């Protein structure tokens, strides 16, 4: 092999070929460090566009979340698509995908976000016409808007659980549509609780039904193909978590 170093008992120095080798390697090291600094800067920079895929059930929460983010971080832009697709309408990948329930095995990195607490809501016009339930048993006498396969509703927690049964006439696979149907005066629906719930109910002319009775929660996950979370994605998740946990 080649001799790269001159060693004595007092010092160590490069040989001529050792100096050439060092100079050549130094260029690559500096390039790698520069690339690392660029990537790190972008990851920590609170600017740019965040592309998010959101399950439709969070529709009622997003306006308050995005309003706060735009006021706090005006240099961040948001592209939000409702649905469960892995890619957007323009073929681009999402930075984050919010999903709930049992998740299929995939290559995406999964991160727990929060537990969604559901509340029962109905339009004031519906309640004025058909009366306001005062106990879970009253729900069986009302129009219940069913989401998914939950024909029976379970209210309470621990050992104090009560199943609500009864005929239903409207069902949907979207809790967001369920809320819209409730707004139209068609019955009682599930809606996710959040920090701005009272304001949302006022704006939609809805009322919360049986607030002291809990519904089964749903777990929200954030999916990403990147183990390192960019700063703009982190502030989005932090804000969403705070809104979802304030119930």
mmCIF file of C-alpha atoms in Angstrom:
data_model
loop_
_atom_site.group_PDB
_atom_site.id
_atom_site.type_symbol
_atom_site.label_atom_id
_atom_site.label_comp_id
_atom_site.label_asym_id
_atom_site.label_seq_id
_atom_site.Cartn_x
_atom_site.Cartn_y
_atom_site.Cartn_z
ATOM 1 C CA UNK A 1 0.000 0.000 0.000
ATOM 2 C CA UNK A 2 0.878 3.680 -0.050
ATOM 3 C CA UNK A 3 2.409 5.519 2.853
ATOM 4 C CA UNK A 4 0.085 8.346 3.874
ATOM 5 C CA UNK A 5 1.726 9.510 7.107
ATOM 6 C CA UNK A 6 5.226 10.340 8.325
ATOM 7 C CA UNK A 7 5.504 9.320 11.964
ATOM 8 C CA UNK A 8 8.220 10.247 14.435
ATOM 9 C CA UNK A 9 8.299 10.124 18.193
ATOM 10 C CA UNK A 10 7.497 13.834 18.244
ATOM 11 C CA UNK A 11 5.059 14.413 15.362
ATOM 12 C CA UNK A 12 2.809 13.040 12.629
ATOM 13 C CA UNK A 13 2.641 14.649 9.178
ATOM 14 C CA UNK A 14 1.164 13.818 5.792
ATOM 15 C CA UNK A 15 3.233 12.490 2.947
ATOM 16 C CA UNK A 16 2.769 14.063 -0.477
ATOM 17 C CA UNK A 17 0.376 11.327 -1.569
ATOM 18 C CA UNK A 18 -1.264 11.480 1.829
ATOM 19 C CA UNK A 19 -1.936 15.188 1.323
ATOM 20 C CA UNK A 20 -3.525 14.473 -2.085
ATOM 21 C CA UNK A 21 -5.706 11.788 -0.537
ATOM 22 C CA UNK A 22 -6.784 14.122 2.262
ATOM 23 C CA UNK A 23 -7.599 16.986 -0.120
ATOM 24 C CA UNK A 24 -9.709 14.698 -2.296
ATOM 25 C CA UNK A 25 -11.644 13.278 0.681
ATOM 26 C CA UNK A 26 -12.130 16.716 2.241
ATOM 27 C CA UNK A 27 -14.133 17.867 -0.783
ATOM 28 C CA UNK A 28 -16.564 14.969 -0.368
ATOM 29 C CA UNK A 29 -16.857 15.470 3.381
ATOM 30 C CA UNK A 30 -17.583 19.170 2.944
ATOM 31 C CA UNK A 31 -20.186 18.345 0.308
ATOM 32 C CA UNK A 32 -21.884 15.835 2.607
ATOM 33 C CA UNK A 33 -21.893 18.314 5.503
ATOM 34 C CA UNK A 34 -23.316 21.013 3.246
ATOM 35 C CA UNK A 35 -26.087 18.681 2.047
ATOM 36 C CA UNK A 36 -26.873 17.756 5.650
ATOM 37 C CA UNK A 37 -27.137 21.428 6.622
ATOM 38 C CA UNK A 38 -29.487 22.117 3.693
ATOM 39 C CA UNK A 39 -31.775 19.205 4.588
ATOM 40 C CA UNK A 40 -31.726 20.074 8.289
ATOM 41 C CA UNK A 41 -32.574 23.681 7.483
ATOM 42 C CA UNK A 42 -35.549 22.636 5.382
ATOM 43 C CA UNK A 43 -36.798 20.227 8.030
ATOM 44 C CA UNK A 44 -36.689 22.927 10.709
ATOM 45 C CA UNK A 45 -37.929 25.773 8.510
ATOM 46 C CA UNK A 46 -41.507 26.817 9.320
ATOM 47 C CA UNK A 47 -42.402 27.617 5.729
ATOM 48 C CA UNK A 48 -43.369 25.890 2.522
ATOM 49 C CA UNK A 49 -46.373 23.731 1.667
ATOM 50 C CA UNK A 50 -47.728 20.897 3.799
ATOM 51 C CA UNK A 51 -49.776 18.319 1.900
ATOM 52 C CA UNK A 52 -52.204 16.458 4.146
ATOM 53 C CA UNK A 53 -54.742 13.712 3.527
ATOM 54 C CA UNK A 54 -57.493 13.778 6.150
ATOM 55 C CA UNK A 55 -60.249 11.284 6.896
ATOM 56 C CA UNK A 56 -63.603 12.999 6.292
ATOM 57 C CA UNK A 57 -64.657 12.544 9.921
ATOM 58 C CA UNK A 58 -62.336 15.393 10.980
ATOM 59 C CA UNK A 59 -63.958 17.918 8.636
ATOM 60 C CA UNK A 60 -65.627 19.898 11.410
ATOM 61 C CA UNK A 61 -62.337 20.289 13.304
ATOM 62 C CA UNK A 62 -60.114 21.451 10.453
ATOM 63 C CA UNK A 63 -61.354 25.056 10.077
ATOM 64 C CA UNK A 64 -60.358 25.991 13.644
ATOM 65 C CA UNK A 65 -57.035 24.120 13.352
ATOM 66 C CA UNK A 66 -56.084 25.722 10.035
ATOM 67 C CA UNK A 67 -57.184 29.177 11.179
ATOM 68 C CA UNK A 68 -54.850 29.000 14.188
ATOM 69 C CA UNK A 69 -51.976 27.680 12.083
ATOM 70 C CA UNK A 70 -52.340 30.361 9.417
ATOM 71 C CA UNK A 71 -52.398 33.087 12.072
ATOM 72 C CA UNK A 72 -49.378 31.651 13.900
ATOM 73 C CA UNK A 73 -47.312 30.461 10.906
ATOM 74 C CA UNK A 74 -48.234 32.657 7.926
ATOM 75 C CA UNK A 75 -45.352 31.309 5.799
ATOM 76 C CA UNK A 76 -46.792 27.780 5.803
ATOM 77 C CA UNK A 77 -49.309 26.862 3.104
ATOM 78 C CA UNK A 78 -51.659 23.890 3.354
ATOM 79 C CA UNK A 79 -53.073 21.541 0.758
ATOM 80 C CA UNK A 80 -55.751 19.374 2.364
ATOM 81 C CA UNK A 81 -57.568 16.526 0.661
ATOM 82 C CA UNK A 82 -60.404 14.549 2.202
ATOM 83 C CA UNK A 83 -60.315 10.804 1.657
ATOM 84 C CA UNK A 84 -58.240 7.697 2.206
ATOM 85 C CA UNK A 85 -56.041 7.669 -0.908
ATOM 86 C CA UNK A 86 -52.257 7.347 -0.576
ATOM 87 C CA UNK A 87 -51.599 9.961 -3.282
ATOM 88 C CA UNK A 88 -53.238 13.270 -4.133
ATOM 89 C CA UNK A 89 -55.346 14.173 -7.139
ATOM 90 C CA UNK A 90 -52.228 15.516 -8.885
ATOM 91 C CA UNK A 91 -50.276 12.317 -8.235
ATOM 92 C CA UNK A 92 -48.086 13.877 -5.541
ATOM 93 C CA UNK A 93 -47.442 12.083 -2.269
ATOM 94 C CA UNK A 94 -48.760 13.496 0.990
ATOM 95 C CA UNK A 95 -46.509 14.677 3.797
ATOM 96 C CA UNK A 96 -49.062 13.357 6.301
ATOM 97 C CA UNK A 97 -52.102 11.101 6.146
ATOM 98 C CA UNK A 98 -54.531 11.091 9.072
ATOM 99 C CA UNK A 99 -56.312 7.784 9.591
ATOM 100 C CA UNK A 100 -58.320 6.031 12.312
ATOM 101 C CA UNK A 101 -59.208 2.527 13.436
ATOM 102 C CA UNK A 102 -57.321 -0.650 12.626
ATOM 103 C CA UNK A 103 -54.522 0.084 10.153
ATOM 104 C CA UNK A 104 -53.337 -2.405 7.557
ATOM 105 C CA UNK A 105 -49.660 -3.320 7.461
ATOM 106 C CA UNK A 106 -47.757 -0.932 5.222
ATOM 107 C CA UNK A 107 -44.375 0.676 4.694
ATOM 108 C CA UNK A 108 -45.634 3.968 6.156
ATOM 109 C CA UNK A 109 -44.409 5.203 9.531
ATOM 110 C CA UNK A 110 -47.324 5.313 11.988
ATOM 111 C CA UNK A 111 -47.540 7.848 14.795
ATOM 112 C CA UNK A 112 -50.292 8.040 17.405
ATOM 113 C CA UNK A 113 -51.917 11.475 17.352
ATOM 114 C CA UNK A 114 -54.866 11.453 19.737
ATOM 115 C CA UNK A 115 -58.078 9.798 20.796
ATOM 116 C CA UNK A 116 -61.188 11.391 19.349
ATOM 117 C CA UNK A 117 -64.079 11.712 21.766
ATOM 118 C CA UNK A 118 -67.438 11.715 20.021
ATOM 119 C CA UNK A 119 -70.506 13.701 21.026
ATOM 120 C CA UNK A 120 -74.132 13.405 19.956
ATOM 121 C CA UNK A 121 -75.583 16.389 18.114
ATOM 122 C CA UNK A 122 -78.850 17.397 16.491
ATOM 123 C CA UNK A 123 -80.283 20.518 14.908
ATOM 124 C CA UNK A 124 -82.198 22.854 17.178
ATOM 125 C CA UNK A 125 -85.102 22.707 14.716
ATOM 126 C CA UNK A 126 -85.224 18.897 15.020
ATOM 127 C CA UNK A 127 -85.134 19.020 18.823
ATOM 128 C CA UNK A 128 -87.811 21.720 18.957
ATOM 129 C CA UNK A 129 -90.042 19.426 16.907
ATOM 130 C CA UNK A 130 -89.334 16.016 18.473
ATOM 131 C CA UNK A 131 -88.088 16.918 21.944
ATOM 132 C CA UNK A 132 -84.707 16.814 23.668
ATOM 133 C CA UNK A 133 -83.520 13.446 25.025
ATOM 134 C CA UNK A 134 -82.910 13.516 28.774
ATOM 135 C CA UNK A 135 -81.551 9.959 29.117
ATOM 136 C CA UNK A 136 -79.999 7.370 26.758
ATOM 137 C CA UNK A 137 -83.252 5.399 26.631
ATOM 138 C CA UNK A 138 -84.887 8.371 24.897
ATOM 139 C CA UNK A 139 -82.569 7.922 21.907
ATOM 140 C CA UNK A 140 -84.465 4.809 20.849
ATOM 141 C CA UNK A 141 -87.474 7.037 20.154
ATOM 142 C CA UNK A 142 -85.509 9.370 17.884
ATOM 143 C CA UNK A 143 -84.089 9.243 14.375
ATOM 144 C CA UNK A 144 -80.505 8.056 14.801
ATOM 145 C CA UNK A 145 -78.147 8.707 11.874
ATOM 146 C CA UNK A 146 -75.940 5.628 11.692
ATOM 147 C CA UNK A 147 -72.242 5.848 10.770
ATOM 148 C CA UNK A 148 -70.594 2.674 9.478
ATOM 149 C CA UNK A 149 -71.796 -0.572 11.028
ATOM 150 C CA UNK A 150 -72.739 0.926 14.389
ATOM 151 C CA UNK A 151 -76.438 0.078 14.356
ATOM 152 C CA UNK A 152 -76.427 -0.043 18.153
ATOM 153 C CA UNK A 153 -74.915 2.813 20.132
ATOM 154 C CA UNK A 154 -73.018 2.122 23.361
ATOM 155 C CA UNK A 155 -72.948 4.982 25.852
ATOM 156 C CA UNK A 156 -71.107 5.266 29.164
ATOM 157 C CA UNK A 157 -67.813 3.821 30.359
ATOM 158 C CA UNK A 158 -66.494 1.042 32.553
ATOM 159 C CA UNK A 159 -69.298 -1.025 34.019
ATOM 160 C CA UNK A 160 -71.880 1.693 33.383
ATOM 161 C CA UNK A 161 -72.617 0.902 29.744
ATOM 162 C CA UNK A 162 -75.956 1.169 28.033
ATOM 163 C CA UNK A 163 -76.824 -0.055 24.540
ATOM 164 C CA UNK A 164 -79.245 2.003 22.506
ATOM 165 C CA UNK A 165 -81.287 0.120 19.944
ATOM 166 C CA UNK A 166 -84.172 1.026 17.714
ATOM 167 C CA UNK A 167 -85.195 1.379 14.068
ATOM 168 C CA UNK A 168 -83.015 3.569 11.877
ATOM 169 C CA UNK A 169 -83.716 4.998 8.451
ATOM 170 C CA UNK A 170 -80.486 6.752 7.409
ATOM 171 C CA UNK A 171 -76.961 5.314 7.392
ATOM 172 C CA UNK A 172 -73.657 6.500 5.941
ATOM 173 C CA UNK A 173 -69.986 5.544 5.989
ATOM 174 C CA UNK A 174 -69.000 9.174 6.651
ATOM 175 C CA UNK A 175 -69.393 10.880 10.022
ATOM 176 C CA UNK A 176 -68.924 14.203 8.189
ATOM 177 C CA UNK A 177 -72.006 13.468 6.081
ATOM 178 C CA UNK A 178 -73.770 12.364 9.241
ATOM 179 C CA UNK A 179 -73.217 15.829 10.714
ATOM 180 C CA UNK A 180 -74.524 17.450 7.526
ATOM 181 C CA UNK A 181 -77.647 15.286 7.732
ATOM 182 C CA UNK A 182 -78.104 16.347 11.342
ATOM 183 C CA UNK A 183 -77.782 19.998 10.296
ATOM 184 C CA UNK A 184 -80.586 19.348 7.787
ATOM 185 C CA UNK A 185 -82.813 18.248 10.666
ATOM 186 C CA UNK A 186 -82.874 14.545 9.843
ATOM 187 C CA UNK A 187 -81.897 13.212 13.247
ATOM 188 C CA UNK A 188 -79.147 12.737 15.828
ATOM 189 C CA UNK A 189 -75.553 12.093 14.677
ATOM 190 C CA UNK A 190 -72.037 11.583 16.028
ATOM 191 C CA UNK A 191 -69.566 14.451 15.836
ATOM 192 C CA UNK A 192 -65.933 14.657 17.049
ATOM 193 C CA UNK A 193 -65.395 16.818 20.118
ATOM 194 C CA UNK A 194 -62.725 19.506 19.898
ATOM 195 C CA UNK A 195 -61.449 22.762 21.356
ATOM 196 C CA UNK A 196 -63.856 24.944 19.370
ATOM 197 C CA UNK A 197 -66.868 22.649 19.798
ATOM 198 C CA UNK A 198 -69.136 25.275 21.373
ATOM 199 C CA UNK A 199 -68.408 27.754 18.593
ATOM 200 C CA UNK A 200 -68.906 25.094 15.916
ATOM 201 C CA UNK A 201 -72.264 24.077 17.380
ATOM 202 C CA UNK A 202 -73.434 27.693 17.408
ATOM 203 C CA UNK A 203 -72.339 28.284 13.819
ATOM 204 C CA UNK A 204 -74.067 25.108 12.600
ATOM 205 C CA UNK A 205 -77.179 25.636 14.762
ATOM 206 C CA UNK A 206 -76.605 22.288 16.450
ATOM 207 C CA UNK A 207 -77.020 21.216 20.058
ATOM 208 C CA UNK A 208 -75.095 18.594 21.993
ATOM 209 C CA UNK A 209 -77.232 15.741 23.286
ATOM 210 C CA UNK A 210 -76.597 13.974 26.614
ATOM 211 C CA UNK A 211 -73.177 15.547 27.253
ATOM 212 C CA UNK A 212 -72.613 13.466 30.411
ATOM 213 C CA UNK A 213 -72.723 10.186 28.471
ATOM 214 C CA UNK A 214 -69.562 9.109 26.628
ATOM 215 C CA UNK A 215 -69.330 7.338 23.290
ATOM 216 C CA UNK A 216 -66.537 4.904 22.289
ATOM 217 C CA UNK A 217 -63.454 6.927 21.248
ATOM 218 C CA UNK A 218 -61.548 6.547 17.978
ATOM 219 C CA UNK A 219 -57.751 6.557 17.706
ATOM 220 C CA UNK A 220 -56.198 8.885 15.141
ATOM 221 C CA UNK A 221 -52.846 8.052 13.533
ATOM 222 C CA UNK A 222 -50.557 10.096 11.303
ATOM 223 C CA UNK A 223 -48.941 8.125 8.478
ATOM 224 C CA UNK A 224 -45.805 9.266 6.693
ATOM 225 C CA UNK A 225 -43.062 7.765 4.554
ATOM 226 C CA UNK A 226 -40.416 9.787 6.414
ATOM 227 C CA UNK A 227 -39.087 8.928 9.885
ATOM 228 C CA UNK A 228 -38.019 12.554 10.388
ATOM 229 C CA UNK A 229 -40.992 14.886 10.846
ATOM 230 C CA UNK A 230 -40.517 18.317 9.192
ATOM 231 C CA UNK A 231 -41.198 21.303 11.422
ATOM 232 C CA UNK A 232 -44.314 22.356 9.477
ATOM 233 C CA UNK A 233 -45.775 18.856 9.898
ATOM 234 C CA UNK A 234 -44.922 18.833 13.601
ATOM 235 C CA UNK A 235 -46.720 22.120 14.342
ATOM 236 C CA UNK A 236 -49.741 20.840 12.402
ATOM 237 C CA UNK A 237 -49.878 17.652 14.484
ATOM 238 C CA UNK A 238 -49.241 19.531 17.747
ATOM 239 C CA UNK A 239 -52.101 21.928 17.005
ATOM 240 C CA UNK A 240 -54.449 19.122 15.961
ATOM 241 C CA UNK A 241 -53.615 17.144 19.120
ATOM 242 C CA UNK A 242 -54.399 20.128 21.330
ATOM 243 C CA UNK A 243 -57.741 20.718 19.628
ATOM 244 C CA UNK A 244 -58.717 17.057 19.850
ATOM 245 C CA UNK A 245 -57.707 16.666 23.497
ATOM 246 C CA UNK A 246 -59.644 19.687 24.741
ATOM 247 C CA UNK A 247 -62.879 17.896 25.518
#
